Amino acid sequence: MQEVLPEGAVIRKLWVGEVAIYREHVLRLDPHSRRNRFGGGVSDAYVEMYLNVSFAGDAVVHGCFIDGALRGAAELRPLGSHRPDEAEAALSVEKPWQSHGVGSALLSRTLLAARNRGIRRLHMACLADNHRMQQLARKFDAELSVEFGSVIGEVATSRPTPMSLMRELLTDGHSLATAMLDLQSRMLRG
Ligand SMILES: CC(C)(COP(=O)(O)OP(=O)(O)OC[C@H]1O[C@@H](n2cnc3c(N)ncnc32)[C@H](O)[C@@H]1OP(=O)(O)O)[C@@H](O)C(=O)NCCC(=O)NCCS
């Protein structure tokens, strides 16, 4: 999918030391977007606790920086050893930058990261009235189902290939040799 982003936008992974800028981004969300992000109204203290936990785990967080400031983020959170090939994704884009392609670009990078980590199903939960998120999930061929007042979007990913690994590594600026070794060891394990 072609990425169309606002001028000056750069997407890259966030590192552990960047929890503070992630927190500032989430705290800047307007109340409606914050409610949609967390599936209900949450306090600043909850946001703080949630982000510390998410950065301590094995989540992969992509950020969209516009003119150097973090304006959008997407979390990929593996569901754990009991469901090793499944993960959930959660997105946030600050209101002035919504509907400019940022969410689509972040979800595209998240799906690539999921694929390259052997995740076969990506779940996205949102409130039933969050039509914007449902539209975004549909763009990526998600199957939508309604559960207890929420809408769950599920996207199936393909198996990783050298090409998909290379795409992620090139965007990360990592070496190709590491990618090939990683893929080889995954194939030997599988
Ligand atoms: C949901 C969200 C991540 C979407 O991000 P975004 O940057 O606005 O999304 P995009 O601009 O890439 O648009 C994606 C699709 O959404 C749909 N969309 C965009 N604006 C819309 C609007 N105002 N109403 C309904 N659908 C809309 C379109 O189908 C669009 O696809 P298109 O560009 O091909 O037309 C963003 O609105 C957001 O952060 N909302 C608050 C938090 C949230 O709801 N998170 C999701 C639950 S975890």
CSV table of C-alpha atoms and ligand atoms in Angstrom, one decimal:
chain,number,residue,atom,x,y,z
A,1,MET,CA,0.0,0.0,0.0
A,2,GLN,CA,1.4,3.4,-1.0
A,3,GLU,CA,2.2,5.6,2.0
A,4,VAL,CA,0.7,9.1,1.8
A,5,LEU,CA,1.9,11.2,4.7
A,6,PRO,CA,1.8,14.9,5.7
A,7,GLU,CA,4.9,16.9,4.7
A,8,GLY,CA,7.7,16.5,7.2
A,9,ALA,CA,6.4,13.2,8.5
A,10,VAL,CA,8.8,10.3,9.3
A,11,ILE,CA,7.8,6.9,10.7
A,12,ARG,CA,10.2,4.9,12.8
A,13,LYS,CA,10.3,2.6,15.8
A,14,LEU,CA,10.4,4.1,19.2
A,15,TRP,CA,13.2,2.9,21.6
A,16,VAL,CA,12.9,2.2,25.3
A,17,GLY,CA,14.4,5.5,26.3
A,18,GLU,CA,11.5,7.3,24.4
A,19,VAL,CA,8.7,6.5,26.8
A,20,ALA,CA,8.5,10.1,27.8
A,21,ILE,CA,7.8,11.4,24.3
A,22,TYR,CA,5.2,8.6,23.9
A,23,ARG,CA,3.5,9.6,27.1
A,24,GLU,CA,3.4,13.3,26.0
A,25,HIS,CA,1.8,12.3,22.7
A,26,VAL,CA,-0.8,10.1,24.4
A,27,LEU,CA,-1.6,12.9,27.0
A,28,ARG,CA,-2.0,15.4,24.1
A,29,LEU,CA,-4.9,13.3,22.6
A,30,ASP,CA,-8.2,15.1,22.9
A,31,PRO,CA,-10.7,13.4,25.2
A,32,HIS,CA,-12.7,11.8,22.4
A,33,SER,CA,-9.5,10.3,20.8
A,34,ARG,CA,-8.2,9.2,24.2
A,35,ARG,CA,-11.5,7.4,25.0
A,36,ASN,CA,-11.3,5.7,21.6
A,37,ARG,CA,-7.7,4.7,22.1
A,38,PHE,CA,-8.3,3.1,25.5
A,39,GLY,CA,-11.9,1.9,25.0
A,40,GLY,CA,-13.2,4.3,27.6
A,41,GLY,CA,-12.3,7.4,29.6
A,42,VAL,CA,-9.0,7.0,31.5
A,43,SER,CA,-7.0,9.2,33.8
A,44,ASP,CA,-3.5,10.7,33.2
A,45,ALA,CA,-2.3,8.3,36.0
A,46,TYR,CA,-3.7,5.3,34.1
A,47,VAL,CA,-2.0,6.4,30.9
A,48,GLU,CA,1.3,6.8,32.8
A,49,MET,CA,1.0,3.3,34.3
A,50,TYR,CA,-0.1,1.7,31.0
A,51,LEU,CA,2.8,3.2,29.0
A,52,ASN,CA,5.4,2.1,31.6
A,53,VAL,CA,4.1,-1.5,31.4
A,54,SER,CA,3.9,-1.5,27.6
A,55,PHE,CA,7.5,-0.3,27.2
A,56,ALA,CA,8.7,-2.8,29.7
A,57,GLY,CA,7.2,-5.7,27.7
A,58,ASP,CA,7.9,-6.9,24.2
A,59,ALA,CA,5.7,-4.4,22.4
A,60,VAL,CA,7.0,-2.9,19.2
A,61,VAL,CA,5.9,0.8,19.0
A,62,HIS,CA,6.1,2.7,15.7
A,63,GLY,CA,5.9,6.5,15.9
A,64,CYS,CA,5.0,9.1,13.3
A,65,PHE,CA,7.1,12.2,13.8
A,66,ILE,CA,5.9,15.4,12.1
A,67,ASP,CA,8.5,18.2,12.1
A,68,GLY,CA,10.3,16.3,14.9
A,69,ALA,CA,7.3,15.9,17.3
A,70,LEU,CA,5.6,12.5,17.9
A,71,ARG,CA,2.0,12.9,16.5
A,72,GLY,CA,1.0,9.3,16.0
A,73,ALA,CA,1.9,5.9,17.4
A,74,ALA,CA,1.0,2.2,16.8
A,75,GLU,CA,1.6,-0.5,19.3
A,76,LEU,CA,2.1,-4.2,18.4
A,77,ARG,CA,1.7,-6.3,21.5
A,78,PRO,CA,2.2,-10.1,21.2
A,79,LEU,CA,-0.4,-12.0,23.2
A,80,GLY,CA,2.2,-14.2,24.9
A,81,SER,CA,3.4,-17.8,25.0
A,82,HIS,CA,-0.1,-19.3,25.1
A,83,ARG,CA,-1.0,-17.7,21.7
A,84,PRO,CA,2.5,-17.1,20.2
A,85,ASP,CA,1.3,-16.3,16.7
A,86,GLU,CA,-1.2,-13.7,17.7
A,87,ALA,CA,-0.9,-10.0,18.7
A,88,GLU,CA,-3.0,-7.0,19.2
A,89,ALA,CA,-2.5,-3.5,17.7
A,90,ALA,CA,-3.5,-0.1,19.1
A,91,LEU,CA,-3.2,3.2,17.3
A,92,SER,CA,-3.3,6.9,18.3
A,93,VAL,CA,-3.1,9.9,16.1
A,94,GLU,CA,-3.5,13.5,17.4
A,95,LYS,CA,-6.6,15.1,16.1
A,96,PRO,CA,-5.0,17.8,13.8
A,97,TRP,CA,-3.2,15.0,12.0
A,98,GLN,CA,-6.1,12.5,11.7
A,99,SER,CA,-7.4,11.7,8.2
A,100,HIS,CA,-4.0,12.5,6.6
A,101,GLY,CA,-2.9,8.9,6.1
A,102,VAL,CA,-0.9,8.6,9.4
A,103,GLY,CA,-3.0,5.8,10.8
A,104,SER,CA,-2.8,3.8,7.5
A,105,ALA,CA,1.0,4.2,7.3
A,106,LEU,CA,1.4,3.2,11.0
A,107,LEU,CA,-0.8,0.1,10.6
A,108,SER,CA,1.0,-0.9,7.5
A,109,ARG,CA,4.4,-0.8,9.4
A,110,THR,CA,2.8,-2.6,12.3
A,111,LEU,CA,1.5,-5.4,10.0
A,112,LEU,CA,5.0,-5.8,8.5
A,113,ALA,CA,6.6,-6.0,11.9
A,114,ALA,CA,3.9,-8.6,12.9
A,115,ARG,CA,4.5,-10.7,9.8
A,116,ASN,CA,8.3,-10.7,10.4
A,117,ARG,CA,7.8,-11.9,14.0
A,118,GLY,CA,5.7,-14.9,13.0
A,119,ILE,CA,2.4,-13.3,14.0
A,120,ARG,CA,-0.3,-14.8,11.9
A,121,ARG,CA,-3.3,-12.9,13.3
A,122,LEU,CA,-3.5,-9.3,14.4
A,123,HIS,CA,-6.4,-8.2,16.6
A,124,MET,CA,-7.6,-4.6,16.9
A,125,ALA,CA,-10.3,-3.8,19.4
A,126,CYS,CA,-12.3,-0.6,19.2
A,127,LEU,CA,-15.5,0.9,20.5
A,128,ALA,CA,-18.6,0.2,18.4
A,129,ASP,CA,-19.0,3.9,17.5
A,130,ASN,CA,-15.4,4.2,16.4
A,131,HIS,CA,-16.2,4.1,12.6
A,132,ARG,CA,-12.9,5.8,11.7
A,133,MET,CA,-10.9,2.8,13.2
A,134,GLN,CA,-13.3,0.3,11.6
A,135,GLN,CA,-12.8,2.0,8.2
A,136,LEU,CA,-9.0,1.8,8.7
A,137,ALA,CA,-9.2,-1.9,9.6
A,138,ARG,CA,-11.3,-2.6,6.6
A,139,LYS,CA,-8.7,-1.0,4.3
A,140,PHE,CA,-6.4,-3.8,5.4
A,141,ASP,CA,-9.0,-6.5,4.8
A,142,ALA,CA,-9.8,-7.0,8.4
A,143,GLU,CA,-12.7,-9.3,9.4
A,144,LEU,CA,-14.8,-7.3,11.8
A,145,SER,CA,-17.0,-8.9,14.5
A,146,VAL,CA,-19.0,-7.4,17.4
A,147,GLU,CA,-18.2,-8.6,20.9
A,148,PHE,CA,-19.7,-7.0,24.1
A,149,GLY,CA,-20.2,-3.6,22.6
A,150,SER,CA,-16.7,-3.5,21.0
A,151,VAL,CA,-15.7,-4.2,17.4
A,152,ILE,CA,-12.8,-6.6,16.9
A,153,GLY,CA,-10.9,-6.4,13.7
A,154,GLU,CA,-8.7,-9.4,12.7
A,155,VAL,CA,-6.1,-9.2,10.0
A,156,ALA,CA,-4.4,-12.4,8.8
A,157,THR,CA,-0.7,-11.8,7.9
A,158,SER,CA,1.5,-13.8,5.5
A,159,ARG,CA,4.6,-15.7,6.4
A,160,PRO,CA,7.8,-13.7,6.6
A,161,THR,CA,10.0,-13.8,3.5
A,162,PRO,CA,13.5,-12.4,3.0
A,163,MET,CA,11.9,-9.5,1.2
A,164,SER,CA,9.5,-8.7,4.0
A,165,LEU,CA,12.4,-8.8,6.5
A,166,MET,CA,14.5,-6.7,4.3
A,167,ARG,CA,11.8,-4.1,4.0
A,168,GLU,CA,11.6,-3.7,7.8
A,169,LEU,CA,15.4,-3.8,8.2
A,170,LEU,CA,16.0,-1.2,5.5
A,171,THR,CA,13.5,1.1,7.2
A,172,ASP,CA,15.2,0.5,10.5
A,173,GLY,CA,18.7,1.0,9.0
A,174,HIS,CA,19.8,-2.4,10.3
A,175,SER,CA,22.2,-4.8,8.5
A,176,LEU,CA,21.0,-7.2,5.9
A,177,ALA,CA,23.3,-9.9,7.2
A,178,THR,CA,21.5,-10.0,10.5
A,179,ALA,CA,18.1,-10.3,8.7
A,180,MET,CA,19.3,-13.3,6.7
A,181,LEU,CA,20.7,-15.0,9.8
A,182,ASP,CA,17.5,-14.3,11.7
A,183,LEU,CA,15.3,-15.7,8.9
A,184,GLN,CA,17.5,-18.8,8.6
A,185,SER,CA,17.3,-19.6,12.3
A,186,ARG,CA,13.5,-19.1,12.2
A,187,MET,CA,13.2,-21.4,9.3
A,188,LEU,CA,15.4,-24.0,11.0
A,189,ARG,CA,13.3,-23.7,14.2
A,190,GLY,CA,10.0,-23.9,12.2
B,1,LIG,C1,-8.4,5.6,14.2
B,1,LIG,C2,-7.1,6.4,13.8
B,1,LIG,C3,-5.9,5.7,14.3
B,1,LIG,C4,-7.1,6.6,12.3
B,1,LIG,O1,-5.9,7.3,12.0
B,1,LIG,P1,-5.9,8.4,10.8
B,1,LIG,O2,-4.6,8.9,10.6
B,1,LIG,O3,-7.0,9.3,11.0
B,1,LIG,O4,-6.3,7.4,9.5
B,1,LIG,P2,-6.1,7.6,8.0
B,1,LIG,O5,-6.0,9.1,7.7
B,1,LIG,O6,-5.0,6.8,7.5
B,1,LIG,O7,-7.4,7.1,7.4
B,1,LIG,C5,-7.7,5.7,7.4
B,1,LIG,C6,-9.1,5.5,6.9
B,1,LIG,O8,-10.0,5.9,7.8
B,1,LIG,C7,-11.2,6.4,7.2
B,1,LIG,N1,-11.4,7.7,7.6
B,1,LIG,C8,-10.6,8.8,7.7
B,1,LIG,N2,-11.2,9.8,8.2
B,1,LIG,C9,-12.4,9.4,8.5
B,1,LIG,C10,-13.5,10.0,9.1
B,1,LIG,N3,-13.5,11.3,9.5
B,1,LIG,N4,-14.6,9.3,9.3
B,1,LIG,C11,-14.7,8.0,9.0
B,1,LIG,N5,-13.7,7.4,8.4
B,1,LIG,C12,-12.5,8.1,8.2
B,1,LIG,C13,-10.9,6.3,5.7
B,1,LIG,O9,-11.4,5.1,5.2
B,1,LIG,C14,-9.4,6.3,5.6
B,1,LIG,O10,-9.0,5.6,4.5
B,1,LIG,P3,-8.7,6.5,3.1
B,1,LIG,O11,-7.6,7.4,3.5
B,1,LIG,O12,-8.4,5.5,2.1
B,1,LIG,O13,-9.9,7.3,2.8
B,1,LIG,C15,-7.2,7.9,14.4
B,1,LIG,O14,-8.3,8.5,14.0
B,1,LIG,C16,-7.1,7.9,15.9
B,1,LIG,O15,-6.0,7.9,16.5
B,1,LIG,N6,-8.2,8.0,16.6
B,1,LIG,C17,-8.2,8.0,18.1
B,1,LIG,C18,-7.7,6.7,18.7
B,1,LIG,C19,-8.4,5.5,18.2
B,1,LIG,O16,-9.5,5.5,17.8
B,1,LIG,N7,-7.6,4.4,18.1
B,1,LIG,C20,-8.1,3.1,17.6
B,1,LIG,C21,-8.4,2.1,18.7
B,1,LIG,S1,-7.0,1.4,19.3
